[in-house]
Amino acid sequence: MPTSARGTCREPPRGFTLVELLVVLAIIGVVAAAVTVVALPGDEGRARTEARRLAALLESAMRESRASGHAIAWSAERDRYAFWQRGDDGDWVTYPPQSVYRPRALGERIELAAVRIDGRELARGERTVFAPQGLRHRVSATVASADAWFSIEGDVIGRVTLERVHAR
């Protein structure tokens, strides 16, 4: 056992030095930053999510109008879209906030770049109606972000597809 000049026992140091603690904190900071960057979706991920949601809602609305016997309408603007139903007075009203068809705003830096119904550009505020009988309208829309474009195509029998067009 090592002893000092005066003959007392010398205990080994306990705990961590300040430098060791700072190194560990720096490593934790770098790992936390990397996890945050990986976990939060970028513009492309948010655009893909919005495009998937819109494609699913369009297909669902087309099917529901046929199954329920009630027309459902859809309108789109650059940064938002809404589904409509007939109110008690026969006028078109948006679905309530708790409905799956509630009006939705697209995320930041995400937009509906092109919306066409049967090949014709859908005017701002114009609604297209999914009737319960007969063939559907051909619907196409492009959800765009700074990183990528996603194309949504709905055919006359109500099938909706989604594909990534390209990265910008």
Short mmCIF file of N, CA and C in Angstrom, two decimals:
data_model
loop_
_atom_site.label_atom_id
_atom_site.label_comp_id
_atom_site.label_asym_id
_atom_site.label_seq_id
_atom_site.Cartn_x
_atom_site.Cartn_y
_atom_site.Cartn_z
N MET A 1 0.84 -1.16 0.00
CA MET A 1 0.00 0.00 0.00
C MET A 1 0.90 1.23 0.00
N PRO A 2 0.67 2.16 -0.96
CA PRO A 2 1.52 3.33 -1.01
C PRO A 2 1.27 4.24 0.20
N THR A 3 2.29 4.81 0.61
CA THR A 3 2.18 5.73 1.75
C THR A 3 2.84 7.04 1.40
N SER A 4 2.44 8.07 2.09
CA SER A 4 3.04 9.38 1.86
C SER A 4 4.28 9.51 2.74
N ALA A 5 4.94 10.63 2.64
CA ALA A 5 6.14 10.85 3.43
C ALA A 5 5.84 10.83 4.92
N ARG A 6 4.71 11.21 5.29
CA ARG A 6 4.36 11.24 6.71
C ARG A 6 3.83 9.89 7.16
N GLY A 7 3.68 8.95 6.22
CA GLY A 7 3.28 7.61 6.61
C GLY A 7 1.79 7.35 6.63
N THR A 8 0.99 8.25 6.07
CA THR A 8 -0.45 8.02 6.05
C THR A 8 -0.83 7.32 4.75
N CYS A 9 -1.95 6.66 4.75
CA CYS A 9 -2.45 5.97 3.55
C CYS A 9 -3.02 6.99 2.58
N ARG A 10 -2.73 6.78 1.34
CA ARG A 10 -3.25 7.65 0.31
C ARG A 10 -4.38 6.95 -0.42
N GLU A 11 -5.58 7.55 -0.45
CA GLU A 11 -6.72 6.94 -1.11
C GLU A 11 -6.74 7.34 -2.57
N PRO A 12 -7.17 6.42 -3.44
CA PRO A 12 -7.28 6.79 -4.86
C PRO A 12 -8.37 7.84 -5.04
N PRO A 13 -8.22 8.74 -6.03
CA PRO A 13 -9.24 9.77 -6.23
C PRO A 13 -10.58 9.16 -6.63
N ARG A 14 -11.66 9.78 -6.15
CA ARG A 14 -13.00 9.30 -6.48
C ARG A 14 -13.69 10.30 -7.38
N GLY A 15 -14.68 9.82 -8.21
CA GLY A 15 -15.47 10.69 -9.06
C GLY A 15 -14.80 10.96 -10.39
N PHE A 16 -15.38 11.89 -11.13
CA PHE A 16 -14.89 12.23 -12.46
C PHE A 16 -14.30 13.62 -12.46
N THR A 17 -13.37 13.83 -13.34
CA THR A 17 -12.79 15.16 -13.47
C THR A 17 -13.73 16.02 -14.30
N LEU A 18 -13.51 17.31 -14.24
CA LEU A 18 -14.32 18.25 -14.99
C LEU A 18 -14.20 17.99 -16.50
N VAL A 19 -13.02 17.66 -16.96
CA VAL A 19 -12.81 17.39 -18.38
C VAL A 19 -13.61 16.16 -18.82
N GLU A 20 -13.62 15.12 -18.03
CA GLU A 20 -14.39 13.91 -18.36
C GLU A 20 -15.88 14.23 -18.44
N LEU A 21 -16.38 15.02 -17.51
CA LEU A 21 -17.79 15.39 -17.53
C LEU A 21 -18.12 16.22 -18.77
N LEU A 22 -17.27 17.16 -19.14
CA LEU A 22 -17.50 17.98 -20.33
C LEU A 22 -17.49 17.15 -21.60
N VAL A 23 -16.61 16.17 -21.69
CA VAL A 23 -16.57 15.29 -22.86
C VAL A 23 -17.86 14.49 -22.97
N VAL A 24 -18.33 13.95 -21.88
CA VAL A 24 -19.58 13.19 -21.88
C VAL A 24 -20.76 14.08 -22.28
N LEU A 25 -20.82 15.30 -21.76
CA LEU A 25 -21.90 16.21 -22.13
C LEU A 25 -21.84 16.58 -23.61
N ALA A 26 -20.65 16.76 -24.14
CA ALA A 26 -20.51 17.06 -25.57
C ALA A 26 -20.99 15.89 -26.43
N ILE A 27 -20.65 14.68 -26.04
CA ILE A 27 -21.11 13.49 -26.77
C ILE A 27 -22.62 13.38 -26.72
N ILE A 28 -23.22 13.60 -25.57
CA ILE A 28 -24.68 13.55 -25.44
C ILE A 28 -25.32 14.61 -26.32
N GLY A 29 -24.74 15.81 -26.38
CA GLY A 29 -25.27 16.87 -27.22
C GLY A 29 -25.24 16.52 -28.70
N VAL A 30 -24.14 15.93 -29.15
CA VAL A 30 -24.01 15.54 -30.56
C VAL A 30 -25.02 14.44 -30.89
N VAL A 31 -25.15 13.46 -30.03
CA VAL A 31 -26.11 12.37 -30.27
C VAL A 31 -27.54 12.91 -30.28
N ALA A 32 -27.88 13.79 -29.35
CA ALA A 32 -29.23 14.36 -29.31
C ALA A 32 -29.53 15.16 -30.57
N ALA A 33 -28.57 15.93 -31.06
CA ALA A 33 -28.76 16.69 -32.30
C ALA A 33 -28.97 15.76 -33.49
N ALA A 34 -28.20 14.69 -33.55
CA ALA A 34 -28.34 13.73 -34.66
C ALA A 34 -29.70 13.05 -34.62
N VAL A 35 -30.16 12.67 -33.45
CA VAL A 35 -31.47 12.02 -33.32
C VAL A 35 -32.58 13.00 -33.72
N THR A 36 -32.45 14.25 -33.34
CA THR A 36 -33.46 15.25 -33.70
C THR A 36 -33.53 15.43 -35.20
N VAL A 37 -32.40 15.52 -35.86
CA VAL A 37 -32.38 15.70 -37.32
C VAL A 37 -32.98 14.49 -38.01
N VAL A 38 -32.67 13.30 -37.53
CA VAL A 38 -33.19 12.09 -38.17
C VAL A 38 -34.67 11.90 -37.86
N ALA A 39 -35.10 12.22 -36.64
CA ALA A 39 -36.47 11.96 -36.23
C ALA A 39 -37.47 12.94 -36.83
N LEU A 40 -37.08 14.19 -37.05
CA LEU A 40 -38.01 15.17 -37.60
C LEU A 40 -37.99 15.08 -39.12
N PRO A 41 -39.15 14.89 -39.73
CA PRO A 41 -39.16 14.78 -41.18
C PRO A 41 -38.86 16.13 -41.84
N GLY A 42 -38.18 16.09 -42.97
CA GLY A 42 -37.92 17.29 -43.73
C GLY A 42 -39.12 17.63 -44.59
N ASP A 43 -38.93 18.59 -45.49
CA ASP A 43 -40.01 18.99 -46.38
C ASP A 43 -40.53 17.82 -47.19
N GLU A 44 -39.62 16.98 -47.68
CA GLU A 44 -40.05 15.84 -48.49
C GLU A 44 -40.91 14.87 -47.68
N GLY A 45 -40.51 14.59 -46.45
CA GLY A 45 -41.30 13.68 -45.61
C GLY A 45 -42.68 14.23 -45.30
N ARG A 46 -42.75 15.54 -45.01
CA ARG A 46 -44.05 16.15 -44.72
C ARG A 46 -44.92 16.18 -45.98
N ALA A 47 -44.31 16.45 -47.13
CA ALA A 47 -45.08 16.45 -48.38
C ALA A 47 -45.60 15.06 -48.68
N ARG A 48 -44.79 14.03 -48.46
CA ARG A 48 -45.23 12.65 -48.68
C ARG A 48 -46.40 12.31 -47.76
N THR A 49 -46.31 12.72 -46.50
CA THR A 49 -47.40 12.47 -45.55
C THR A 49 -48.68 13.16 -45.99
N GLU A 50 -48.59 14.42 -46.39
CA GLU A 50 -49.77 15.16 -46.85
C GLU A 50 -50.34 14.53 -48.12
N ALA A 51 -49.48 14.12 -49.04
CA ALA A 51 -49.95 13.50 -50.29
C ALA A 51 -50.65 12.17 -50.00
N ARG A 52 -50.09 11.37 -49.11
CA ARG A 52 -50.74 10.10 -48.73
C ARG A 52 -52.10 10.35 -48.10
N ARG A 53 -52.15 11.34 -47.21
CA ARG A 53 -53.42 11.66 -46.54
C ARG A 53 -54.46 12.10 -47.56
N LEU A 54 -54.08 13.01 -48.47
CA LEU A 54 -55.03 13.50 -49.46
C LEU A 54 -55.49 12.38 -50.39
N ALA A 55 -54.57 11.53 -50.83
CA ALA A 55 -54.95 10.41 -51.71
C ALA A 55 -55.94 9.49 -51.00
N ALA A 56 -55.68 9.17 -49.75
CA ALA A 56 -56.57 8.29 -49.00
C ALA A 56 -57.93 8.94 -48.79
N LEU A 57 -57.96 10.24 -48.49
CA LEU A 57 -59.23 10.93 -48.28
C LEU A 57 -60.04 11.03 -49.57
N LEU A 58 -59.38 11.29 -50.69
CA LEU A 58 -60.09 11.35 -51.97
C LEU A 58 -60.73 10.00 -52.30
N GLU A 59 -59.95 8.94 -52.16
CA GLU A 59 -60.49 7.61 -52.45
C GLU A 59 -61.63 7.26 -51.50
N SER A 60 -61.46 7.59 -50.23
CA SER A 60 -62.50 7.31 -49.25
C SER A 60 -63.78 8.10 -49.55
N ALA A 61 -63.63 9.37 -49.92
CA ALA A 61 -64.81 10.19 -50.22
C ALA A 61 -65.56 9.65 -51.44
N MET A 62 -64.81 9.22 -52.46
CA MET A 62 -65.46 8.65 -53.65
C MET A 62 -66.24 7.39 -53.29
N ARG A 63 -65.64 6.55 -52.47
CA ARG A 63 -66.32 5.31 -52.08
C ARG A 63 -67.50 5.58 -51.16
N GLU A 64 -67.31 6.50 -50.22
CA GLU A 64 -68.40 6.80 -49.28
C GLU A 64 -69.60 7.42 -49.98
N SER A 65 -69.36 8.27 -50.98
CA SER A 65 -70.50 8.87 -51.68
C SER A 65 -71.34 7.79 -52.35
N ARG A 66 -70.68 6.82 -52.92
CA ARG A 66 -71.39 5.73 -53.58
C ARG A 66 -72.12 4.85 -52.55
N ALA A 67 -71.44 4.51 -51.47
CA ALA A 67 -72.02 3.62 -50.46
C ALA A 67 -73.18 4.29 -49.70
N SER A 68 -73.05 5.58 -49.43
CA SER A 68 -74.08 6.26 -48.64
C SER A 68 -75.22 6.80 -49.49
N GLY A 69 -74.98 6.98 -50.80
CA GLY A 69 -75.99 7.57 -51.66
C GLY A 69 -76.04 9.09 -51.59
N HIS A 70 -75.06 9.70 -50.91
CA HIS A 70 -75.00 11.15 -50.76
C HIS A 70 -73.75 11.69 -51.43
N ALA A 71 -73.91 12.76 -52.18
CA ALA A 71 -72.78 13.38 -52.85
C ALA A 71 -71.82 14.00 -51.83
N ILE A 72 -70.53 13.93 -52.15
CA ILE A 72 -69.49 14.59 -51.36
C ILE A 72 -68.70 15.45 -52.34
N ALA A 73 -68.42 16.68 -51.96
CA ALA A 73 -67.67 17.57 -52.83
C ALA A 73 -66.29 17.83 -52.23
N TRP A 74 -65.36 18.25 -53.10
CA TRP A 74 -64.01 18.55 -52.67
C TRP A 74 -63.56 19.84 -53.33
N SER A 75 -62.89 20.70 -52.58
CA SER A 75 -62.32 21.92 -53.14
C SER A 75 -60.88 22.04 -52.66
N ALA A 76 -60.07 22.71 -53.46
CA ALA A 76 -58.65 22.84 -53.12
C ALA A 76 -58.16 24.24 -53.45
N GLU A 77 -57.28 24.70 -52.62
CA GLU A 77 -56.54 25.93 -52.87
C GLU A 77 -55.07 25.59 -52.73
N ARG A 78 -54.22 26.55 -52.96
CA ARG A 78 -52.78 26.30 -52.95
C ARG A 78 -52.29 25.70 -51.64
N ASP A 79 -52.81 26.17 -50.51
CA ASP A 79 -52.29 25.75 -49.22
C ASP A 79 -53.30 25.01 -48.33
N ARG A 80 -54.46 24.65 -48.90
CA ARG A 80 -55.48 23.95 -48.10
C ARG A 80 -56.48 23.26 -49.00
N TYR A 81 -57.27 22.37 -48.39
CA TYR A 81 -58.37 21.73 -49.12
C TYR A 81 -59.48 21.40 -48.14
N ALA A 82 -60.66 21.16 -48.69
CA ALA A 82 -61.82 20.86 -47.83
C ALA A 82 -62.77 19.91 -48.55
N PHE A 83 -63.45 19.09 -47.78
CA PHE A 83 -64.53 18.25 -48.28
C PHE A 83 -65.84 18.86 -47.81
N TRP A 84 -66.87 18.71 -48.62
CA TRP A 84 -68.16 19.36 -48.38
C TRP A 84 -69.28 18.33 -48.40
N GLN A 85 -70.32 18.61 -47.64
CA GLN A 85 -71.53 17.79 -47.63
C GLN A 85 -72.74 18.72 -47.72
N ARG A 86 -73.85 18.16 -48.10
CA ARG A 86 -75.08 18.96 -48.15
C ARG A 86 -75.62 19.12 -46.73
N GLY A 87 -75.91 20.37 -46.37
CA GLY A 87 -76.51 20.64 -45.07
C GLY A 87 -78.01 20.38 -45.11
N ASP A 88 -78.67 20.61 -44.00
CA ASP A 88 -80.12 20.39 -43.90
C ASP A 88 -80.89 21.27 -44.88
N ASP A 89 -80.34 22.44 -45.19
CA ASP A 89 -81.02 23.35 -46.12
C ASP A 89 -80.65 23.09 -47.57
N GLY A 90 -79.80 22.09 -47.82
CA GLY A 90 -79.42 21.74 -49.18
C GLY A 90 -78.18 22.46 -49.68
N ASP A 91 -77.66 23.42 -48.91
CA ASP A 91 -76.44 24.11 -49.31
C ASP A 91 -75.21 23.28 -48.92
N TRP A 92 -74.11 23.52 -49.62
CA TRP A 92 -72.86 22.84 -49.30
C TRP A 92 -72.25 23.44 -48.04
N VAL A 93 -71.85 22.58 -47.12
CA VAL A 93 -71.16 23.01 -45.89
C VAL A 93 -69.95 22.09 -45.69
N THR A 94 -68.91 22.64 -45.09
CA THR A 94 -67.74 21.80 -44.81
C THR A 94 -68.07 20.82 -43.69
N TYR A 95 -67.33 19.74 -43.66
CA TYR A 95 -67.50 18.76 -42.60
C TYR A 95 -67.03 19.36 -41.27
N PRO A 96 -67.58 18.87 -40.16
CA PRO A 96 -67.20 19.42 -38.85
C PRO A 96 -65.75 19.07 -38.49
N PRO A 97 -65.17 19.80 -37.54
CA PRO A 97 -63.75 19.60 -37.18
C PRO A 97 -63.40 18.21 -36.69
N GLN A 98 -64.35 17.47 -36.15
CA GLN A 98 -64.05 16.13 -35.64
C GLN A 98 -64.14 15.05 -36.73
N SER A 99 -64.57 15.42 -37.93
CA SER A 99 -64.71 14.47 -39.02
C SER A 99 -63.37 14.19 -39.70
N VAL A 100 -63.24 13.01 -40.24
CA VAL A 100 -62.05 12.68 -41.02
C VAL A 100 -61.96 13.58 -42.27
N TYR A 101 -63.10 14.09 -42.72
CA TYR A 101 -63.16 14.96 -43.90
C TYR A 101 -63.09 16.45 -43.54
N ARG A 102 -62.65 16.77 -42.35
CA ARG A 102 -62.57 18.17 -41.93
C ARG A 102 -61.64 18.97 -42.86
N PRO A 103 -61.84 20.28 -42.94
CA PRO A 103 -60.92 21.10 -43.75
C PRO A 103 -59.49 20.99 -43.20
N ARG A 104 -58.54 20.95 -44.11
CA ARG A 104 -57.14 20.79 -43.71
C ARG A 104 -56.25 21.81 -44.39
N ALA A 105 -55.30 22.31 -43.62
CA ALA A 105 -54.27 23.20 -44.16
C ALA A 105 -53.01 22.37 -44.36
N LEU A 106 -52.32 22.62 -45.45
CA LEU A 106 -51.07 21.92 -45.70
C LEU A 106 -49.98 22.55 -44.83
N GLY A 107 -48.93 21.80 -44.60
CA GLY A 107 -47.85 22.31 -43.77
C GLY A 107 -47.07 23.44 -44.44
N GLU A 108 -46.18 24.02 -43.67
CA GLU A 108 -45.32 25.08 -44.21
C GLU A 108 -44.53 24.55 -45.39
N ARG A 109 -44.38 25.40 -46.39
CA ARG A 109 -43.59 25.11 -47.59
C ARG A 109 -44.10 23.88 -48.36
N ILE A 110 -45.38 23.54 -48.17
CA ILE A 110 -46.01 22.46 -48.94
C ILE A 110 -47.24 23.05 -49.61
N GLU A 111 -47.43 22.72 -50.87
CA GLU A 111 -48.57 23.30 -51.59
C GLU A 111 -49.14 22.32 -52.60
N LEU A 112 -50.39 22.59 -52.95
CA LEU A 112 -51.03 21.88 -54.06
C LEU A 112 -50.65 22.66 -55.32
N ALA A 113 -49.71 22.13 -56.08
CA ALA A 113 -49.16 22.86 -57.21
C ALA A 113 -50.09 22.82 -58.42
N ALA A 114 -50.80 21.74 -58.62
CA ALA A 114 -51.70 21.63 -59.78
C ALA A 114 -52.85 20.71 -59.40
N VAL A 115 -54.06 21.19 -59.63
CA VAL A 115 -55.25 20.38 -59.39
C VAL A 115 -56.09 20.43 -60.66
N ARG A 116 -56.35 19.25 -61.22
CA ARG A 116 -57.12 19.16 -62.46
C ARG A 116 -58.26 18.17 -62.28
N ILE A 117 -59.39 18.54 -62.87
CA ILE A 117 -60.57 17.67 -62.88
C ILE A 117 -60.90 17.42 -64.34
N ASP A 118 -60.87 16.16 -64.75
CA ASP A 118 -61.08 15.79 -66.15
C ASP A 118 -60.20 16.61 -67.09
N GLY A 119 -58.96 16.85 -66.68
CA GLY A 119 -57.99 17.56 -67.50
C GLY A 119 -58.08 19.08 -67.44
N ARG A 120 -59.07 19.61 -66.76
CA ARG A 120 -59.28 21.05 -66.66
C ARG A 120 -58.81 21.54 -65.29
N GLU A 121 -58.09 22.66 -65.27
CA GLU A 121 -57.61 23.24 -64.02
C GLU A 121 -58.81 23.60 -63.12
N LEU A 122 -58.76 23.19 -61.87
CA LEU A 122 -59.82 23.50 -60.91
C LEU A 122 -59.62 24.94 -60.44
N ALA A 123 -60.63 25.78 -60.64
CA ALA A 123 -60.54 27.18 -60.25
C ALA A 123 -60.53 27.31 -58.73
N ARG A 124 -59.93 28.37 -58.25
CA ARG A 124 -59.86 28.61 -56.81
C ARG A 124 -61.28 28.70 -56.24
N GLY A 125 -61.55 27.92 -55.19
CA GLY A 125 -62.85 27.94 -54.55
C GLY A 125 -63.90 27.05 -55.23
N GLU A 126 -63.58 26.52 -56.40
CA GLU A 126 -64.52 25.65 -57.12
C GLU A 126 -64.54 24.27 -56.47
N ARG A 127 -65.72 23.68 -56.43
CA ARG A 127 -65.86 22.33 -55.87
C ARG A 127 -66.09 21.33 -57.00
N THR A 128 -65.54 20.15 -56.82
CA THR A 128 -65.88 19.04 -57.70
C THR A 128 -66.71 18.07 -56.86
N VAL A 129 -67.75 17.54 -57.46
CA VAL A 129 -68.70 16.70 -56.73
C VAL A 129 -68.48 15.23 -57.09
N PHE A 130 -68.34 14.41 -56.06
CA PHE A 130 -68.30 12.96 -56.23
C PHE A 130 -69.73 12.47 -56.04
N ALA A 131 -70.39 12.18 -57.15
CA ALA A 131 -71.80 11.77 -57.13
C ALA A 131 -71.91 10.30 -56.72
N PRO A 132 -73.04 9.94 -56.12
CA PRO A 132 -73.20 8.55 -55.68
C PRO A 132 -73.44 7.56 -56.82
N GLN A 133 -73.77 8.05 -58.00
CA GLN A 133 -74.00 7.14 -59.12
C GLN A 133 -73.19 7.62 -60.32
N GLY A 134 -73.00 6.71 -61.26
CA GLY A 134 -72.28 7.06 -62.48
C GLY A 134 -70.77 7.03 -62.28
N LEU A 135 -70.07 7.45 -63.32
CA LEU A 135 -68.61 7.47 -63.27
C LEU A 135 -68.11 8.70 -62.52
N ARG A 136 -66.94 8.59 -61.99
CA ARG A 136 -66.31 9.68 -61.25
C ARG A 136 -65.58 10.60 -62.23
N HIS A 137 -65.18 11.73 -61.71
CA HIS A 137 -64.31 12.61 -62.47
C HIS A 137 -62.88 12.09 -62.35
N ARG A 138 -62.08 12.31 -63.39
CA ARG A 138 -60.65 12.05 -63.27
C ARG A 138 -60.06 13.20 -62.49
N VAL A 139 -59.39 12.88 -61.39
CA VAL A 139 -58.82 13.89 -60.51
C VAL A 139 -57.30 13.74 -60.53
N SER A 140 -56.60 14.85 -60.67
CA SER A 140 -55.15 14.81 -60.52
C SER A 140 -54.72 16.03 -59.71
N ALA A 141 -53.76 15.81 -58.84
CA ALA A 141 -53.23 16.88 -58.00
C ALA A 141 -51.76 16.60 -57.76
N THR A 142 -51.00 17.65 -57.60
CA THR A 142 -49.59 17.53 -57.29
C THR A 142 -49.32 18.21 -55.96
N VAL A 143 -48.79 17.46 -55.02
CA VAL A 143 -48.38 18.00 -53.73
C VAL A 143 -46.89 18.25 -53.84
N ALA A 144 -46.49 19.50 -53.65
CA ALA A 144 -45.09 19.87 -53.87
C ALA A 144 -44.48 20.48 -52.62
N SER A 145 -43.21 20.15 -52.43
CA SER A 145 -42.40 20.80 -51.39
C SER A 145 -41.13 21.29 -52.06
N ALA A 146 -40.24 21.86 -51.27
CA ALA A 146 -38.97 22.33 -51.83
C ALA A 146 -38.12 21.15 -52.32
N ASP A 147 -38.36 19.95 -51.77
CA ASP A 147 -37.52 18.80 -52.09
C ASP A 147 -38.11 17.85 -53.11
N ALA A 148 -39.43 17.75 -53.20
CA ALA A 148 -40.02 16.71 -54.06
C ALA A 148 -41.45 17.04 -54.44
N TRP A 149 -41.91 16.38 -55.50
CA TRP A 149 -43.30 16.46 -55.95
C TRP A 149 -43.91 15.07 -55.87
N PHE A 150 -45.20 15.03 -55.46
CA PHE A 150 -45.94 13.78 -55.41
C PHE A 150 -47.21 13.96 -56.22
N SER A 151 -47.46 13.02 -57.12
CA SER A 151 -48.62 13.10 -58.01
C SER A 151 -49.71 12.17 -57.50
N ILE A 152 -50.92 12.71 -57.40
CA ILE A 152 -52.11 11.94 -57.00
C ILE A 152 -53.00 11.86 -58.23
N GLU A 153 -53.41 10.66 -58.59
CA GLU A 153 -54.28 10.45 -59.75
C GLU A 153 -55.48 9.61 -59.32
N GLY A 154 -56.67 10.13 -59.58
CA GLY A 154 -57.90 9.38 -59.31
C GLY A 154 -58.60 9.09 -60.63
N ASP A 155 -58.99 7.85 -60.86
CA ASP A 155 -59.61 7.50 -62.14
C ASP A 155 -61.14 7.52 -62.04
N VAL A 156 -61.80 7.22 -63.15
CA VAL A 156 -63.26 7.35 -63.23
C VAL A 156 -64.01 6.30 -62.40
N ILE A 157 -63.33 5.24 -61.98
CA ILE A 157 -64.03 4.26 -61.14
C ILE A 157 -63.67 4.40 -59.66
N GLY A 158 -62.91 5.45 -59.33
CA GLY A 158 -62.67 5.76 -57.93
C GLY A 158 -61.37 5.26 -57.34
N ARG A 159 -60.49 4.69 -58.17
CA ARG A 159 -59.19 4.27 -57.65
C ARG A 159 -58.26 5.47 -57.64
N VAL A 160 -57.49 5.61 -56.56
CA VAL A 160 -56.55 6.73 -56.43
C VAL A 160 -55.15 6.17 -56.24
N THR A 161 -54.20 6.71 -57.01
CA THR A 161 -52.81 6.28 -56.89
C THR A 161 -51.95 7.47 -56.51
N LEU A 162 -50.81 7.15 -55.93
CA LEU A 162 -49.86 8.17 -55.51
C LEU A 162 -48.47 7.73 -55.96
N GLU A 163 -47.73 8.66 -56.55
CA GLU A 163 -46.35 8.34 -56.90
C GLU A 163 -45.49 9.58 -56.77
N ARG A 164 -44.23 9.34 -56.47
CA ARG A 164 -43.27 10.44 -56.39
C ARG A 164 -42.86 10.79 -57.80
N VAL A 165 -43.02 12.05 -58.15
CA VAL A 165 -42.71 12.48 -59.52
C VAL A 165 -41.20 12.66 -59.65
N HIS A 166 -40.62 13.52 -58.86
CA HIS A 166 -39.17 13.71 -58.88
C HIS A 166 -38.78 14.65 -57.76
N ALA A 167 -37.48 14.67 -57.51
CA ALA A 167 -36.95 15.64 -56.56
C ALA A 167 -36.61 16.91 -57.32
N ARG A 168 -36.81 18.01 -56.69
CA ARG A 168 -36.48 19.29 -57.34
C ARG A 168 -34.99 19.53 -57.31
#
